[in-house]
mmCIF file of C-alpha atoms in Angstrom:
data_model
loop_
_atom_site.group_PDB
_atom_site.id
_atom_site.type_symbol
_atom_site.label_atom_id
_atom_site.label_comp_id
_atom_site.label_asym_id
_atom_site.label_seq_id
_atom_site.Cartn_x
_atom_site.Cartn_y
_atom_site.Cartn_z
ATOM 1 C CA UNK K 228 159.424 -125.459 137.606
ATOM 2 C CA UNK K 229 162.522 -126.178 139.712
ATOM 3 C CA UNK K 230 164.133 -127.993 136.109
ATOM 4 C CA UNK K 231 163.714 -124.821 134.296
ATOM 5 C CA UNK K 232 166.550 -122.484 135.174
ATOM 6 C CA UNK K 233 166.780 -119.236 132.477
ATOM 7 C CA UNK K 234 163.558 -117.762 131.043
ATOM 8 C CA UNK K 235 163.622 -116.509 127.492
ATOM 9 C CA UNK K 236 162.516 -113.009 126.773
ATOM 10 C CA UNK K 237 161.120 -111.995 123.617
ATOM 11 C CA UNK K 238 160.273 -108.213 122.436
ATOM 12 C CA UNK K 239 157.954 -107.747 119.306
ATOM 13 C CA UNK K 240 157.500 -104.620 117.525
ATOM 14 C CA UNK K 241 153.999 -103.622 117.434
ATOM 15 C CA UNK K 242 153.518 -100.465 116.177
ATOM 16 C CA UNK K 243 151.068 -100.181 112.650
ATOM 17 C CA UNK K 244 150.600 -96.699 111.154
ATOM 18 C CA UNK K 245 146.629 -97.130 110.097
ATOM 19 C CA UNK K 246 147.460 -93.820 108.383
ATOM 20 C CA UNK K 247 148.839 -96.219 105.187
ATOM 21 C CA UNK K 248 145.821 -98.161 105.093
ATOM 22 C CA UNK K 249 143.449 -97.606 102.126
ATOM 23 C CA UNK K 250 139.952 -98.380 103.248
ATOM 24 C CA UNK K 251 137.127 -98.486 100.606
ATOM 25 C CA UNK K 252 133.785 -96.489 101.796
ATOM 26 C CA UNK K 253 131.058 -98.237 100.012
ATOM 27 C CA UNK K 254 131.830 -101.841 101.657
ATOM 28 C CA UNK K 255 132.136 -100.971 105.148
ATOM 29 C CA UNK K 256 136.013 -101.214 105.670
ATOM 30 C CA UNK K 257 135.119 -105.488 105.862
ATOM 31 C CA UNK K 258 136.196 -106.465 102.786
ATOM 32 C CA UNK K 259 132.689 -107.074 101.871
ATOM 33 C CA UNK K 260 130.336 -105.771 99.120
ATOM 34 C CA UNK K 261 126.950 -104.892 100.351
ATOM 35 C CA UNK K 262 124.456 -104.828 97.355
ATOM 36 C CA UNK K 263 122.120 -102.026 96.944
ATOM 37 C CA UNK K 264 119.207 -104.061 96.020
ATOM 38 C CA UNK K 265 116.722 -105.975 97.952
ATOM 39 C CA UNK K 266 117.254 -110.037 98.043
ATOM 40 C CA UNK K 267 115.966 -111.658 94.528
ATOM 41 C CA UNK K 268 113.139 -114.344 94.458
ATOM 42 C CA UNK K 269 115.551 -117.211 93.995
ATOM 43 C CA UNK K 270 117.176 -116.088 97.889
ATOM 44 C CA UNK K 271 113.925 -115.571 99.141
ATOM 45 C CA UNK K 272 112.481 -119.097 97.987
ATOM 46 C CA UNK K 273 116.044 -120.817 99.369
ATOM 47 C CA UNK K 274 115.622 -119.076 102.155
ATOM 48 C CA UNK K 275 112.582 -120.814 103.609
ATOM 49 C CA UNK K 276 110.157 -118.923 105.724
ATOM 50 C CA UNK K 277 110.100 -117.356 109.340
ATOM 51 C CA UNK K 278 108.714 -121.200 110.714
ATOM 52 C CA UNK K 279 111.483 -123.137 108.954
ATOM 53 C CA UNK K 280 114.202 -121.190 110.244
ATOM 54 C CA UNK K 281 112.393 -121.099 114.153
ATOM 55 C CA UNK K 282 111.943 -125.254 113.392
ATOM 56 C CA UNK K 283 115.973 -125.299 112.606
ATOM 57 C CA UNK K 284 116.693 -123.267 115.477
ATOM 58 C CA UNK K 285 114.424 -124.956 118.169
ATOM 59 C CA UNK K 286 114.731 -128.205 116.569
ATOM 60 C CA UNK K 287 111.275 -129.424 116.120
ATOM 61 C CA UNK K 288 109.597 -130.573 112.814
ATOM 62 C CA UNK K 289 106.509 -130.063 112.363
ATOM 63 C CA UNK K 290 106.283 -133.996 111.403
ATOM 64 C CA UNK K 291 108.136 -135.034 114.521
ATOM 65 C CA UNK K 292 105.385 -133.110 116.515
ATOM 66 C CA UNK K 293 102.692 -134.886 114.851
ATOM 67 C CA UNK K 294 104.124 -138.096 114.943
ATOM 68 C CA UNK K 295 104.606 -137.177 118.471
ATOM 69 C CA UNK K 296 101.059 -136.104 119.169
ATOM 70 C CA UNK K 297 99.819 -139.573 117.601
ATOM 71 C CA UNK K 298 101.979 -141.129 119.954
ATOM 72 C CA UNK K 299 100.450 -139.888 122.712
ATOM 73 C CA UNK K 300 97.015 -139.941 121.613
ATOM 74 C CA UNK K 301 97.686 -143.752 121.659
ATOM 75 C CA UNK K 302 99.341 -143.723 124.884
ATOM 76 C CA UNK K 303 96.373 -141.855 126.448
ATOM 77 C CA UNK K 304 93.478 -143.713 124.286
ATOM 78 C CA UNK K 305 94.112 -147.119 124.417
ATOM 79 C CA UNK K 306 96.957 -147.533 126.556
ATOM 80 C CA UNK K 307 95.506 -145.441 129.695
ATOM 81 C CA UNK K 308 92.367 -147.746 129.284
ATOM 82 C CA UNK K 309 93.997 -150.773 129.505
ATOM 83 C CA UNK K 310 95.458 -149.485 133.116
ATOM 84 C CA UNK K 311 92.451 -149.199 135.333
ATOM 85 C CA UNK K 312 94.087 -146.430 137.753
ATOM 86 C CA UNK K 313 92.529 -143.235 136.310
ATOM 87 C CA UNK K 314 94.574 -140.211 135.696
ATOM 88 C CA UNK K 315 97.892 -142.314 136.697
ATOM 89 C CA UNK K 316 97.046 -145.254 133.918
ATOM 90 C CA UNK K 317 96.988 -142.332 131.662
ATOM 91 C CA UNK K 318 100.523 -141.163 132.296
ATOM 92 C CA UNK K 319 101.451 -145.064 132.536
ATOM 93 C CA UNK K 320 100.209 -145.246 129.487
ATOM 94 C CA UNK K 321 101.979 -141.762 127.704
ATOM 95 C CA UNK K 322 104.951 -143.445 129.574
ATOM 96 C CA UNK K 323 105.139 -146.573 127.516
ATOM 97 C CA UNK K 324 104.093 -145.102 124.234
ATOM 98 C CA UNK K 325 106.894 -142.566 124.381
ATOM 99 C CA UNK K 326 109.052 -145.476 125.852
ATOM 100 C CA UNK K 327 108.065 -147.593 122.817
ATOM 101 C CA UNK K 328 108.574 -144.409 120.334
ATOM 102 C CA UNK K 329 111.824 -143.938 121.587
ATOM 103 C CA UNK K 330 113.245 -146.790 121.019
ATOM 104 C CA UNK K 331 111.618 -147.367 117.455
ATOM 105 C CA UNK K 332 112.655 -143.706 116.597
ATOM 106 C CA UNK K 333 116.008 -142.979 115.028
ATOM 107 C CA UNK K 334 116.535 -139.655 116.328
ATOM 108 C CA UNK K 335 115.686 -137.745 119.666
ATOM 109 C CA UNK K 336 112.206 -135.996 120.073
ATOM 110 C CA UNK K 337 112.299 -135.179 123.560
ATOM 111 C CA UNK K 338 110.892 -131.172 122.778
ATOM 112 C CA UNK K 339 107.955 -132.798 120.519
ATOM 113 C CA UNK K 340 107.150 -135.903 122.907
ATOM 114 C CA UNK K 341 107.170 -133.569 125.698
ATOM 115 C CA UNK K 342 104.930 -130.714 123.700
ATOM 116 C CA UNK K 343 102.567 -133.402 122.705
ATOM 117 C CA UNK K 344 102.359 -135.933 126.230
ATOM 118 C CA UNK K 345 101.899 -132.722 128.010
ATOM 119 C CA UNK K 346 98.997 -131.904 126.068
ATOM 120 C CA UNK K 347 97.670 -134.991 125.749
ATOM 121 C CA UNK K 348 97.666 -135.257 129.677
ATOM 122 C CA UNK K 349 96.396 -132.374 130.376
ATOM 123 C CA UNK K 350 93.323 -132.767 128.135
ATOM 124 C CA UNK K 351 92.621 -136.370 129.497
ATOM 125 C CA UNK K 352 93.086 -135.328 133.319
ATOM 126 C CA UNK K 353 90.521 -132.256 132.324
ATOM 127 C CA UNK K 354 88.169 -134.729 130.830
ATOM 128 C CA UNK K 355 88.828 -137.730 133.078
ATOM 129 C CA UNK K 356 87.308 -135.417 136.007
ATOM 130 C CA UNK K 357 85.168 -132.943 134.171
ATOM 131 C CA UNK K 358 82.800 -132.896 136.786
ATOM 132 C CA UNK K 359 85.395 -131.964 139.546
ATOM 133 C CA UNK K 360 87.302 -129.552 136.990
ATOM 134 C CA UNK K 361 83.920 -127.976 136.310
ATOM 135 C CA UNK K 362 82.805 -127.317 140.239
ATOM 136 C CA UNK K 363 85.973 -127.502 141.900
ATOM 137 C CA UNK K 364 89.389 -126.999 141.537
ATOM 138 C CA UNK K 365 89.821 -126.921 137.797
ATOM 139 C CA UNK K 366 93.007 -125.470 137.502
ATOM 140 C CA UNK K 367 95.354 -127.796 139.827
ATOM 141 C CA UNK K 368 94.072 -130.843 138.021
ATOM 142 C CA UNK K 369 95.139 -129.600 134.327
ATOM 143 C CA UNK K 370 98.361 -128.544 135.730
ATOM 144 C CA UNK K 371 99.167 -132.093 137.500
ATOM 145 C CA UNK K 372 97.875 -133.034 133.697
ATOM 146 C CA UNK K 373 100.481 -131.677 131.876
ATOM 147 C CA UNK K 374 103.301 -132.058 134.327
ATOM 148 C CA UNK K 375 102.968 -135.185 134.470
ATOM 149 C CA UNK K 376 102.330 -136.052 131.122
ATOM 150 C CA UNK K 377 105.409 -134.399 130.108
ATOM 151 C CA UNK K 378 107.884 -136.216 132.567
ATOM 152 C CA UNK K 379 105.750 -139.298 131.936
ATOM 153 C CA UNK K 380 106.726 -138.511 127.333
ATOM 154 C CA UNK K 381 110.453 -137.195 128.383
ATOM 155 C CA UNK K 382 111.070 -139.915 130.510
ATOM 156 C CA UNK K 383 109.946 -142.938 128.665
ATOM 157 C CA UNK K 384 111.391 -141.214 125.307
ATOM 158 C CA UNK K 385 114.566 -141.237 127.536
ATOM 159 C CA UNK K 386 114.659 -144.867 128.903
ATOM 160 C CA UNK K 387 113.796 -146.028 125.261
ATOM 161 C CA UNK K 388 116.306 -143.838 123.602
ATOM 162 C CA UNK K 389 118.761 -145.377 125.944
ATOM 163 C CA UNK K 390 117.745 -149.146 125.740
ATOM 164 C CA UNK K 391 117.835 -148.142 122.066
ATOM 165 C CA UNK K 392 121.383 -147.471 122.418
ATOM 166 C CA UNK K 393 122.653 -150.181 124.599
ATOM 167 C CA UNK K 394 120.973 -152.663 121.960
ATOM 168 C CA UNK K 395 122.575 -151.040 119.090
ATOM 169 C CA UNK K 396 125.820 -150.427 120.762
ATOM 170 C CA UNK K 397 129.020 -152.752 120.128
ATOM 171 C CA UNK K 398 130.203 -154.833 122.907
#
């Protein structure tokens, strides 16, 4: 600041009569013609319905959630029985199925991998100790289920997503 030595002062003239402004009463004063009418069939059908436009807004298809749900379906089926550690070979195994979707899949999923891992589980931890959820403690077991089924989808979605990239990526 010590270079600058004047400052320049500028005055503008504000001042708008809205007195000589002709504003139109059937569109608002916007500029904008409202129709009278209800929307016509052809708007309607472009429109899409109420679960398109939530699917846009969320962003989650309801193809990405069932590719996501196979996913970990496989993860829990056959890859949690090839890990003989219970309830944690599960998640190992939603872990490297969402790992392996990730990097296979061209876009991010993590809202439907983590929907569907959490799910998926939750159902296997409630029916990997169905005798314990059914006398004891039911509640605690589902809800390590799906808490850890969803970091176990997020996170190996994430770490393939991002092997993904560093393959793909120019040196």
């Amino acid at each position: 600041m010590a270079e600058r030595d004047t400052q320049i002062d500028r005055e503008v003239d504000t001042d708008v009569d809205v007195s000589d402004v002709d504003l139109p009463d059937d569109d608002g004063g916007f500029g904008v013609d409202i129709p009278d009418e209800a929307l016509d069939e052809t708007t309607r059908e472009s429109s899409g319905g109420i679960r398109e436009r939530a699917s846009e807004r969320v962003g989650i298809s309801t193809r990405g959630l069932a590719v996501s749900a196979v996913v970990a379906l496989v993860g829990v089926l056959v890859l949690g029985s090839v890990f003989p550690f219970g309830m944690v070979g599960n998640l190992l195994g939603l872990f490297v199925a969402a790992f392996l979707y990730g990097t296979l899949a061209g876009d991010s999923h993590y809202l439907s991998i983590g929907l569907a891992s959490g799910a998926a589980g939750g159902i296997a931890s409630v029916l990997g100790n169905l005798t314990l959820t059914l006398l004891g403690p039911g509640i605690p077991i589902a809800a390590v289920g799906v808490v850890g089924g969803l970091f176990a989808g997020v996170l190996g979605h994430y770490f393939g997503r991002d092997l993904r990239d560093g393959l793909t990526r120019e040196v």
